[in-house]
């Protein structure tokens, strides 16, 4: 929205209580996004919690702590997503994580013949093997399909989400899949996260961009747990995150990424794709390459 408002000629201030924008990625990557926003004239204010918005003759005044005040013609409040469940709850549907409707993997609620899918339901997480709340369009489509199959007597199950997502911020794209270090620790893994910088394609070929990658894997088993990626939006960031997303889906190790037969030609990649080079950096730091595969 900061990008959209800027494109419409508005002067934008983004206030965020966390130390960097987009707390869904690691601080190092969030800071890069903050720099990108500033590069396009957005005033980025971190470490400030908005406490009040007043409306008076002079317009809107936003007050925050510590020590923040600004006036504005328009305030957009973007503080997360909540499931809209009133109708179903009134009908007797049970809720679970973050008040989302409780469903099984065939999208059945506790009420007979009442199926639910999308932003209003809990989402089974494939890596954590438990319900989470991950409202995404990709997930909603798959869950809707499973609910449809259940409705007509099929037995397909929702295979689970990994929270794979991508967003564009001016010239950058930021993407992630799976768990980050703190999520992985909380889930009982012994994670190691290794950051690296790789070119999206052969540097001698014009138009190469640097990608910032962060891979998270389990130290003991070498299992891949998550990936984060920031780079120029023309550098195949979205499709590149889908490589670890596919690997995570199939329970591969970080080292196993090395063995994937990925495409290459100099304008688009390298014989070792950026993701594979990031995997090499991880296995090098972990100190012991693991065998490939699940
Ligand atoms: C600005 C924005 C950008 C997004 N970008 C992405 C993205 O890039 N990638 C991604 O994966 N996800 C994205 N999402 C999330 C994605 O849009 C949602 O996860 C997805 O649309 C959820 O699908 P759904 O069917 O559960 O709900 P919705 O798409 O919200 O559909 C629910 C529908 O039900 C209707 N409805 C509600 N109550 C009633 C009622 N009582 N009676 C009749 N109809 C009713 C609503 O009007 C609505 O049309 C984005 C969301 C937003 C808001």
mmCIF file of C-alpha atoms and ligand atoms in Angstrom:
data_model
loop_
_atom_site.group_PDB
_atom_site.id
_atom_site.type_symbol
_atom_site.label_atom_id
_atom_site.label_comp_id
_atom_site.label_asym_id
_atom_site.label_seq_id
_atom_site.Cartn_x
_atom_site.Cartn_y
_atom_site.Cartn_z
ATOM 1 C CA UNK A 1 0.000 0.000 0.000
ATOM 2 C CA UNK A 2 2.946 2.332 0.667
ATOM 3 C CA UNK A 3 4.020 1.728 -2.923
ATOM 4 C CA UNK A 4 0.488 2.231 -4.282
ATOM 5 C CA UNK A 5 -0.017 5.496 -2.365
ATOM 6 C CA UNK A 6 3.396 6.748 -3.520
ATOM 7 C CA UNK A 7 2.472 5.934 -7.112
ATOM 8 C CA UNK A 8 -0.672 8.053 -6.631
ATOM 9 C CA UNK A 9 1.511 11.002 -5.566
ATOM 10 C CA UNK A 10 0.814 10.845 -1.829
ATOM 11 C CA UNK A 11 3.515 11.530 0.704
ATOM 12 C CA UNK A 12 3.674 8.382 2.834
ATOM 13 C CA UNK A 13 4.870 7.721 6.368
ATOM 14 C CA UNK A 14 4.984 4.094 7.479
ATOM 15 C CA UNK A 15 4.956 3.560 11.243
ATOM 16 C CA UNK A 16 5.985 0.124 12.518
ATOM 17 C CA UNK A 17 6.472 -0.987 16.102
ATOM 18 C CA UNK A 18 9.082 -3.618 15.170
ATOM 19 C CA UNK A 19 12.721 -2.642 14.477
ATOM 20 C CA UNK A 20 12.215 -3.273 10.723
ATOM 21 C CA UNK A 21 9.299 -3.374 8.303
ATOM 22 C CA UNK A 22 7.736 -6.716 7.438
ATOM 23 C CA UNK A 23 8.408 -8.725 10.587
ATOM 24 C CA UNK A 24 7.488 -11.900 8.695
ATOM 25 C CA UNK A 25 11.097 -12.005 7.455
ATOM 26 C CA UNK A 26 14.371 -11.745 9.389
ATOM 27 C CA UNK A 27 15.539 -8.334 10.536
ATOM 28 C CA UNK A 28 18.376 -8.251 8.002
ATOM 29 C CA UNK A 29 15.922 -8.606 5.117
ATOM 30 C CA UNK A 30 13.296 -6.308 6.652
ATOM 31 C CA UNK A 31 15.967 -3.606 6.829
ATOM 32 C CA UNK A 32 16.658 -3.976 3.099
ATOM 33 C CA UNK A 33 12.952 -3.414 2.448
ATOM 34 C CA UNK A 34 13.021 -0.353 4.701
ATOM 35 C CA UNK A 35 15.905 1.035 2.619
ATOM 36 C CA UNK A 36 13.950 0.367 -0.565
ATOM 37 C CA UNK A 37 10.892 2.206 0.778
ATOM 38 C CA UNK A 38 13.082 5.169 1.773
ATOM 39 C CA UNK A 39 14.723 5.157 -1.661
ATOM 40 C CA UNK A 40 11.270 5.884 -3.100
ATOM 41 C CA UNK A 41 10.516 8.650 -0.616
ATOM 42 C CA UNK A 42 8.515 6.740 1.998
ATOM 43 C CA UNK A 43 9.338 7.907 5.493
ATOM 44 C CA UNK A 44 9.867 4.736 7.486
ATOM 45 C CA UNK A 45 9.527 5.006 11.254
ATOM 46 C CA UNK A 46 10.505 1.908 13.224
ATOM 47 C CA UNK A 47 10.354 1.083 16.938
ATOM 48 C CA UNK A 48 7.245 3.268 17.372
ATOM 49 C CA UNK A 49 3.886 1.964 18.591
ATOM 50 C CA UNK A 50 0.860 3.965 17.472
ATOM 51 C CA UNK A 51 -1.270 4.779 20.509
ATOM 52 C CA UNK A 52 -3.980 7.108 19.174
ATOM 53 C CA UNK A 53 -5.458 8.616 16.036
ATOM 54 C CA UNK A 54 -7.368 11.887 16.548
ATOM 55 C CA UNK A 55 -9.632 13.641 14.080
ATOM 56 C CA UNK A 56 -9.980 17.407 14.391
ATOM 57 C CA UNK A 57 -10.361 20.476 12.204
ATOM 58 C CA UNK A 58 -6.741 20.162 11.037
ATOM 59 C CA UNK A 59 -7.227 16.581 9.811
ATOM 60 C CA UNK A 60 -5.925 13.411 11.407
ATOM 61 C CA UNK A 61 -3.210 13.336 14.025
ATOM 62 C CA UNK A 62 -1.343 10.128 14.753
ATOM 63 C CA UNK A 63 0.378 9.801 18.117
ATOM 64 C CA UNK A 64 2.864 7.093 18.975
ATOM 65 C CA UNK A 65 5.379 6.068 21.605
ATOM 66 C CA UNK A 66 8.125 6.893 22.097
ATOM 67 C CA UNK A 67 7.784 10.468 21.003
ATOM 68 C CA UNK A 68 5.973 10.304 17.668
ATOM 69 C CA UNK A 69 3.358 12.677 16.251
ATOM 70 C CA UNK A 70 2.315 13.313 12.664
ATOM 71 C CA UNK A 71 -0.628 14.789 10.822
ATOM 72 C CA UNK A 72 -2.225 13.131 7.821
ATOM 73 C CA UNK A 73 -5.191 13.320 5.463
ATOM 74 C CA UNK A 74 -5.538 9.559 5.378
ATOM 75 C CA UNK A 75 -4.535 6.829 7.815
ATOM 76 C CA UNK A 76 -4.457 3.205 6.749
ATOM 77 C CA UNK A 77 -4.348 0.755 9.651
ATOM 78 C CA UNK A 78 -2.631 -2.480 8.638
ATOM 79 C CA UNK A 79 -2.146 -4.606 11.725
ATOM 80 C CA UNK A 80 -2.884 -8.149 10.680
ATOM 81 C CA UNK A 81 -5.705 -10.439 9.617
ATOM 82 C CA UNK A 82 -8.495 -11.871 11.780
ATOM 83 C CA UNK A 83 -10.824 -14.673 10.743
ATOM 84 C CA UNK A 84 -14.433 -13.536 10.212
ATOM 85 C CA UNK A 85 -16.297 -16.371 11.904
ATOM 86 C CA UNK A 86 -19.388 -14.844 13.544
ATOM 87 C CA UNK A 87 -21.928 -16.555 11.276
ATOM 88 C CA UNK A 88 -20.377 -20.021 11.665
ATOM 89 C CA UNK A 89 -19.802 -19.633 15.406
ATOM 90 C CA UNK A 90 -23.450 -18.619 15.871
ATOM 91 C CA UNK A 91 -24.368 -21.845 14.077
ATOM 92 C CA UNK A 92 -22.264 -23.846 16.557
ATOM 93 C CA UNK A 93 -18.971 -24.337 14.698
ATOM 94 C CA UNK A 94 -15.999 -24.784 17.040
ATOM 95 C CA UNK A 95 -12.977 -22.511 16.755
ATOM 96 C CA UNK A 96 -9.275 -23.105 17.347
ATOM 97 C CA UNK A 97 -6.041 -21.229 16.598
ATOM 98 C CA UNK A 98 -6.591 -17.453 16.714
ATOM 99 C CA UNK A 99 -10.350 -17.900 16.684
ATOM 100 C CA UNK A 100 -10.355 -19.539 13.240
ATOM 101 C CA UNK A 101 -12.866 -22.300 12.541
ATOM 102 C CA UNK A 102 -11.633 -25.746 13.525
ATOM 103 C CA UNK A 103 -11.580 -28.099 10.535
ATOM 104 C CA UNK A 104 -10.026 -31.462 9.837
ATOM 105 C CA UNK A 105 -7.862 -32.073 6.773
ATOM 106 C CA UNK A 106 -10.940 -32.750 4.679
ATOM 107 C CA UNK A 107 -12.234 -29.302 5.679
ATOM 108 C CA UNK A 108 -15.051 -30.683 7.842
ATOM 109 C CA UNK A 109 -16.192 -28.667 10.847
ATOM 110 C CA UNK A 110 -17.741 -30.250 13.938
ATOM 111 C CA UNK A 111 -21.196 -29.781 12.399
ATOM 112 C CA UNK A 112 -22.368 -32.434 9.971
ATOM 113 C CA UNK A 113 -22.466 -31.213 6.361
ATOM 114 C CA UNK A 114 -20.800 -27.891 7.226
ATOM 115 C CA UNK A 115 -17.470 -27.507 5.432
ATOM 116 C CA UNK A 116 -15.213 -24.468 5.662
ATOM 117 C CA UNK A 117 -12.114 -23.242 3.819
ATOM 118 C CA UNK A 118 -9.973 -20.147 3.347
ATOM 119 C CA UNK A 119 -9.306 -17.168 5.590
ATOM 120 C CA UNK A 120 -11.928 -18.225 8.164
ATOM 121 C CA UNK A 121 -10.313 -21.585 9.052
ATOM 122 C CA UNK A 122 -7.265 -23.006 10.781
ATOM 123 C CA UNK A 123 -4.605 -24.178 8.366
ATOM 124 C CA UNK A 124 -2.766 -27.453 8.797
ATOM 125 C CA UNK A 125 0.985 -26.734 8.713
ATOM 126 C CA UNK A 126 2.906 -29.436 6.938
ATOM 127 C CA UNK A 127 6.203 -28.960 8.794
ATOM 128 C CA UNK A 128 4.775 -28.325 12.238
ATOM 129 C CA UNK A 129 2.155 -31.067 11.809
ATOM 130 C CA UNK A 130 -0.433 -28.987 13.650
ATOM 131 C CA UNK A 131 -2.989 -26.304 12.853
ATOM 132 C CA UNK A 132 -1.832 -22.701 12.442
ATOM 133 C CA UNK A 133 -3.451 -19.580 11.056
ATOM 134 C CA UNK A 134 -1.999 -18.734 7.627
ATOM 135 C CA UNK A 135 -4.582 -16.876 5.531
ATOM 136 C CA UNK A 136 -3.324 -16.905 1.943
ATOM 137 C CA UNK A 137 -4.946 -17.092 -1.465
ATOM 138 C CA UNK A 138 -2.870 -20.125 -2.417
ATOM 139 C CA UNK A 139 -4.089 -22.003 0.648
ATOM 140 C CA UNK A 140 -7.707 -20.877 0.206
ATOM 141 C CA UNK A 141 -7.795 -22.290 -3.334
ATOM 142 C CA UNK A 142 -6.459 -25.692 -2.270
ATOM 143 C CA UNK A 143 -8.708 -25.907 0.771
ATOM 144 C CA UNK A 144 -11.715 -24.927 -1.339
ATOM 145 C CA UNK A 145 -10.927 -27.722 -3.747
ATOM 146 C CA UNK A 146 -10.596 -30.252 -0.927
ATOM 147 C CA UNK A 147 -13.905 -29.049 0.582
ATOM 148 C CA UNK A 148 -15.514 -29.500 -2.830
ATOM 149 C CA UNK A 149 -14.171 -33.036 -3.092
ATOM 150 C CA UNK A 150 -15.407 -33.855 0.415
ATOM 151 C CA UNK A 151 -18.825 -32.445 -0.467
ATOM 152 C CA UNK A 152 -19.192 -34.869 -3.366
ATOM 153 C CA UNK A 153 -17.948 -37.909 -1.448
ATOM 154 C CA UNK A 154 -14.197 -37.801 -2.214
ATOM 155 C CA UNK A 155 -11.459 -38.480 0.326
ATOM 156 C CA UNK A 156 -8.748 -36.000 -0.616
ATOM 157 C CA UNK A 157 -6.959 -34.326 2.311
ATOM 158 C CA UNK A 158 -5.462 -30.857 2.491
ATOM 159 C CA UNK A 159 -1.722 -31.540 2.190
ATOM 160 C CA UNK A 160 -0.744 -28.611 4.386
ATOM 161 C CA UNK A 161 0.671 -25.136 4.084
ATOM 162 C CA UNK A 162 4.293 -24.066 4.420
ATOM 163 C CA UNK A 163 3.412 -20.368 4.511
ATOM 164 C CA UNK A 164 5.033 -19.816 1.118
ATOM 165 C CA UNK A 165 4.514 -16.196 0.106
ATOM 166 C CA UNK A 166 5.937 -13.380 -1.984
ATOM 167 C CA UNK A 167 5.332 -9.650 -2.138
ATOM 168 C CA UNK A 168 6.674 -6.821 -4.280
ATOM 169 C CA UNK A 169 7.986 -3.629 -2.655
ATOM 170 C CA UNK A 170 8.915 -1.090 -5.355
ATOM 171 C CA UNK A 171 11.823 -2.706 -7.242
ATOM 172 C CA UNK A 172 12.309 -5.529 -4.753
ATOM 173 C CA UNK A 173 10.519 -8.795 -4.231
ATOM 174 C CA UNK A 174 10.606 -10.539 -0.864
ATOM 175 C CA UNK A 175 9.649 -14.171 -0.458
ATOM 176 C CA UNK A 176 9.677 -16.817 2.223
ATOM 177 C CA UNK A 177 8.666 -20.408 2.815
ATOM 178 C CA UNK A 178 8.709 -22.674 5.848
ATOM 179 C CA UNK A 179 10.065 -21.810 9.270
ATOM 180 C CA UNK A 180 12.403 -19.091 10.392
ATOM 181 C CA UNK A 181 14.987 -19.676 13.124
ATOM 182 C CA UNK A 182 12.778 -18.691 16.102
ATOM 183 C CA UNK A 183 9.763 -20.642 14.740
ATOM 184 C CA UNK A 184 11.989 -23.681 14.235
ATOM 185 C CA UNK A 185 13.442 -23.483 17.768
ATOM 186 C CA UNK A 186 9.959 -23.150 19.207
ATOM 187 C CA UNK A 187 8.923 -26.253 17.273
ATOM 188 C CA UNK A 188 11.751 -28.256 18.852
ATOM 189 C CA UNK A 189 14.267 -28.221 15.983
ATOM 190 C CA UNK A 190 17.904 -27.200 16.427
ATOM 191 C CA UNK A 191 18.027 -24.650 13.627
ATOM 192 C CA UNK A 192 20.943 -23.015 11.877
ATOM 193 C CA UNK A 193 20.224 -20.067 9.575
ATOM 194 C CA UNK A 194 22.868 -19.038 7.075
ATOM 195 C CA UNK A 195 22.660 -15.888 4.974
ATOM 196 C CA UNK A 196 24.426 -15.521 1.634
ATOM 197 C CA UNK A 197 24.481 -13.180 -1.341
ATOM 198 C CA UNK A 198 24.343 -14.713 -4.822
ATOM 199 C CA UNK A 199 23.795 -13.430 -8.335
ATOM 200 C CA UNK A 200 20.499 -14.338 -9.966
ATOM 201 C CA UNK A 201 22.322 -15.180 -13.184
ATOM 202 C CA UNK A 202 25.838 -15.265 -14.529
ATOM 203 C CA UNK A 203 27.453 -11.933 -13.583
ATOM 204 C CA UNK A 204 29.110 -11.551 -17.019
ATOM 205 C CA UNK A 205 25.704 -11.507 -18.657
ATOM 206 C CA UNK A 206 24.095 -8.019 -18.555
ATOM 207 C CA UNK A 207 21.437 -7.272 -15.979
ATOM 208 C CA UNK A 208 22.603 -9.550 -13.173
ATOM 209 C CA UNK A 209 21.148 -8.732 -9.752
ATOM 210 C CA UNK A 210 22.266 -9.757 -6.315
ATOM 211 C CA UNK A 211 19.925 -11.886 -4.269
ATOM 212 C CA UNK A 212 20.006 -12.012 -0.486
ATOM 213 C CA UNK A 213 19.198 -15.517 0.685
ATOM 214 C CA UNK A 214 18.704 -17.031 4.110
ATOM 215 C CA UNK A 215 18.325 -20.764 4.506
ATOM 216 C CA UNK A 216 17.267 -22.425 7.739
ATOM 217 C CA UNK A 217 17.999 -26.087 8.353
ATOM 218 C CA UNK A 218 18.101 -28.480 11.271
ATOM 219 C CA UNK A 219 21.693 -28.901 12.488
ATOM 220 C CA UNK A 220 21.289 -32.504 13.592
ATOM 221 C CA UNK A 221 19.426 -33.987 10.636
ATOM 222 C CA UNK A 222 20.358 -31.482 7.916
ATOM 223 C CA UNK A 223 16.674 -31.193 7.068
ATOM 224 C CA UNK A 224 15.639 -28.040 5.261
ATOM 225 C CA UNK A 225 13.270 -25.988 7.426
ATOM 226 C CA UNK A 226 12.814 -22.685 5.633
ATOM 227 C CA UNK A 227 14.072 -20.125 3.143
ATOM 228 C CA UNK A 228 13.866 -16.363 2.726
ATOM 229 C CA UNK A 229 14.838 -14.399 -0.330
ATOM 230 C CA UNK A 230 15.039 -10.706 -1.268
ATOM 231 C CA UNK A 231 16.096 -9.323 -4.613
ATOM 232 C CA UNK A 232 15.170 -7.322 -7.665
ATOM 233 C CA UNK A 233 11.631 -8.233 -8.732
ATOM 234 C CA UNK A 234 12.954 -9.156 -12.205
ATOM 235 C CA UNK A 235 15.299 -11.749 -10.676
ATOM 236 C CA UNK A 236 12.811 -14.638 -10.517
ATOM 237 C CA UNK A 237 12.464 -14.250 -6.753
ATOM 238 C CA UNK A 238 8.925 -15.638 -6.702
ATOM 239 C CA UNK A 239 9.719 -18.731 -8.723
ATOM 240 C CA UNK A 240 13.046 -19.226 -6.953
ATOM 241 C CA UNK A 241 11.385 -19.493 -3.528
ATOM 242 C CA UNK A 242 9.286 -22.259 -5.052
ATOM 243 C CA UNK A 243 12.425 -24.450 -5.265
ATOM 244 C CA UNK A 244 12.849 -24.685 -1.463
ATOM 245 C CA UNK A 245 9.038 -24.735 -1.138
ATOM 246 C CA UNK A 246 8.990 -27.918 -3.251
ATOM 247 C CA UNK A 247 11.928 -29.336 -1.318
ATOM 248 C CA UNK A 248 10.243 -28.602 2.023
ATOM 249 C CA UNK A 249 7.037 -30.201 0.857
ATOM 250 C CA UNK A 250 8.952 -33.419 0.251
ATOM 251 C CA UNK A 251 11.025 -33.261 3.468
ATOM 252 C CA UNK A 252 14.405 -32.846 1.757
ATOM 253 C CA UNK A 253 17.701 -31.923 3.396
ATOM 254 C CA UNK A 254 19.465 -28.625 2.675
ATOM 255 C CA UNK A 255 22.246 -30.557 0.965
ATOM 256 C CA UNK A 256 19.639 -32.328 -1.154
ATOM 257 C CA UNK A 257 18.917 -28.987 -2.870
ATOM 258 C CA UNK A 258 22.337 -29.369 -4.488
ATOM 259 C CA UNK A 259 21.248 -32.477 -6.350
ATOM 260 C CA UNK A 260 18.128 -31.002 -7.924
ATOM 261 C CA UNK A 261 18.316 -30.887 -11.707
ATOM 262 C CA UNK A 262 17.453 -27.219 -12.258
ATOM 263 C CA UNK A 263 17.488 -25.324 -15.542
ATOM 264 C CA UNK A 264 20.361 -23.045 -16.566
ATOM 265 C CA UNK A 265 21.262 -20.563 -19.242
ATOM 266 C CA UNK A 266 23.380 -17.425 -18.543
ATOM 267 C CA UNK A 267 20.561 -14.803 -18.854
ATOM 268 C CA UNK A 268 18.485 -16.648 -16.245
ATOM 269 C CA UNK A 269 20.765 -18.529 -13.889
ATOM 270 C CA UNK A 270 24.019 -20.307 -13.190
ATOM 271 C CA UNK A 271 24.960 -23.986 -13.401
ATOM 272 C CA UNK A 272 24.505 -23.913 -9.631
ATOM 273 C CA UNK A 273 21.365 -21.916 -9.082
ATOM 274 C CA UNK A 274 21.455 -19.179 -6.401
ATOM 275 C CA UNK A 275 19.392 -21.456 -4.151
ATOM 276 C CA UNK A 276 21.941 -24.266 -4.578
ATOM 277 C CA UNK A 277 24.836 -21.878 -3.817
ATOM 278 C CA UNK A 278 22.958 -20.812 -0.676
ATOM 279 C CA UNK A 279 22.627 -24.507 0.202
ATOM 280 C CA UNK A 280 26.399 -24.901 -0.206
ATOM 281 C CA UNK A 281 26.936 -21.951 2.161
ATOM 282 C CA UNK A 282 24.618 -23.622 4.687
ATOM 283 C CA UNK A 283 26.251 -27.052 4.534
ATOM 284 C CA UNK A 284 29.693 -25.423 4.728
ATOM 285 C CA UNK A 285 28.725 -23.554 7.884
ATOM 286 C CA UNK A 286 26.918 -26.561 9.345
ATOM 287 C CA UNK A 287 30.215 -28.405 8.936
ATOM 288 C CA UNK A 288 28.911 -31.661 7.593
ATOM 289 C CA UNK A 289 27.072 -32.095 4.316
ATOM 290 C CA UNK A 290 24.127 -34.437 4.611
ATOM 291 C CA UNK A 291 23.025 -37.062 2.189
ATOM 292 C CA UNK A 292 20.454 -36.004 -0.379
ATOM 293 C CA UNK A 293 16.765 -36.773 -0.357
ATOM 294 C CA UNK A 294 14.237 -37.222 2.374
HETATM 295 C C1 LIG B 1 -4.813 -6.616 -0.300
HETATM 296 C C2 LIG B 1 -4.627 -8.106 -0.260
HETATM 297 C C3 LIG B 1 -3.630 -8.691 -1.010
HETATM 298 C C4 LIG B 1 -3.454 -10.064 -0.970
HETATM 299 N N1 LIG B 1 -2.463 -10.617 -1.710
HETATM 300 C C5 LIG B 1 -2.270 -11.937 -1.685
HETATM 301 C C6 LIG B 1 -1.236 -12.530 -2.467
HETATM 302 O O1 LIG B 1 -0.510 -11.837 -3.192
HETATM 303 N N2 LIG B 1 -1.051 -13.862 -2.389
HETATM 304 C C7 LIG B 1 -1.843 -14.655 -1.601
HETATM 305 O O2 LIG B 1 -1.640 -15.887 -1.592
HETATM 306 N N3 LIG B 1 -2.847 -14.125 -0.866
HETATM 307 C C8 LIG B 1 -3.077 -12.796 -0.892
HETATM 308 N N4 LIG B 1 -4.078 -12.248 -0.137
HETATM 309 C C9 LIG B 1 -4.917 -13.128 0.673
HETATM 310 C C10 LIG B 1 -6.030 -13.713 -0.157
HETATM 311 O O3 LIG B 1 -6.698 -12.703 -0.858
HETATM 312 C C11 LIG B 1 -6.999 -14.452 0.772
HETATM 313 O O4 LIG B 1 -6.290 -15.390 1.551
HETATM 314 C C12 LIG B 1 -8.072 -15.197 -0.016
HETATM 315 O O5 LIG B 1 -8.794 -14.302 -0.835
HETATM 316 C C13 LIG B 1 -9.021 -15.891 0.950
HETATM 317 O O6 LIG B 1 -10.045 -16.520 0.232
HETATM 318 P P1 LIG B 1 -11.436 -16.767 0.910
HETATM 319 O O7 LIG B 1 -12.278 -17.424 -0.132
HETATM 320 O O8 LIG B 1 -11.275 -17.421 2.226
HETATM 321 O O9 LIG B 1 -12.019 -15.322 1.270
HETATM 322 P P2 LIG B 1 -12.390 -14.108 0.316
HETATM 323 O O10 LIG B 1 -11.576 -14.097 -0.924
HETATM 324 O O11 LIG B 1 -12.359 -12.905 1.207
HETATM 325 O O12 LIG B 1 -13.884 -14.431 -0.115
HETATM 326 C C14 LIG B 1 -14.934 -14.436 0.837
HETATM 327 C C15 LIG B 1 -16.177 -13.925 0.125
HETATM 328 O O13 LIG B 1 -17.289 -14.158 0.947
HETATM 329 C C16 LIG B 1 -18.140 -13.035 0.901
HETATM 330 N N5 LIG B 1 -18.940 -13.039 2.125
HETATM 331 C C17 LIG B 1 -18.526 -12.759 3.391
HETATM 332 N N6 LIG B 1 -19.548 -12.883 4.260
HETATM 333 C C18 LIG B 1 -20.633 -13.246 3.537
HETATM 334 C C19 LIG B 1 -21.982 -13.513 3.861
HETATM 335 N N7 LIG B 1 -22.429 -13.421 5.105
HETATM 336 N N8 LIG B 1 -22.823 -13.870 2.866
HETATM 337 C C20 LIG B 1 -22.380 -13.954 1.597
HETATM 338 N N9 LIG B 1 -21.115 -13.712 1.205
HETATM 339 C C21 LIG B 1 -20.258 -13.357 2.178
HETATM 340 C C22 LIG B 1 -17.186 -11.875 0.797
HETATM 341 O O14 LIG B 1 -17.841 -10.748 0.271
HETATM 342 C C23 LIG B 1 -16.134 -12.427 -0.159
HETATM 343 O O15 LIG B 1 -16.450 -12.229 -1.497
HETATM 344 C C24 LIG B 1 -4.280 -10.860 -0.160
HETATM 345 C C25 LIG B 1 -5.298 -10.263 0.591
HETATM 346 C C26 LIG B 1 -5.457 -8.909 0.555
HETATM 347 C C27 LIG B 1 -6.561 -8.301 1.376
#
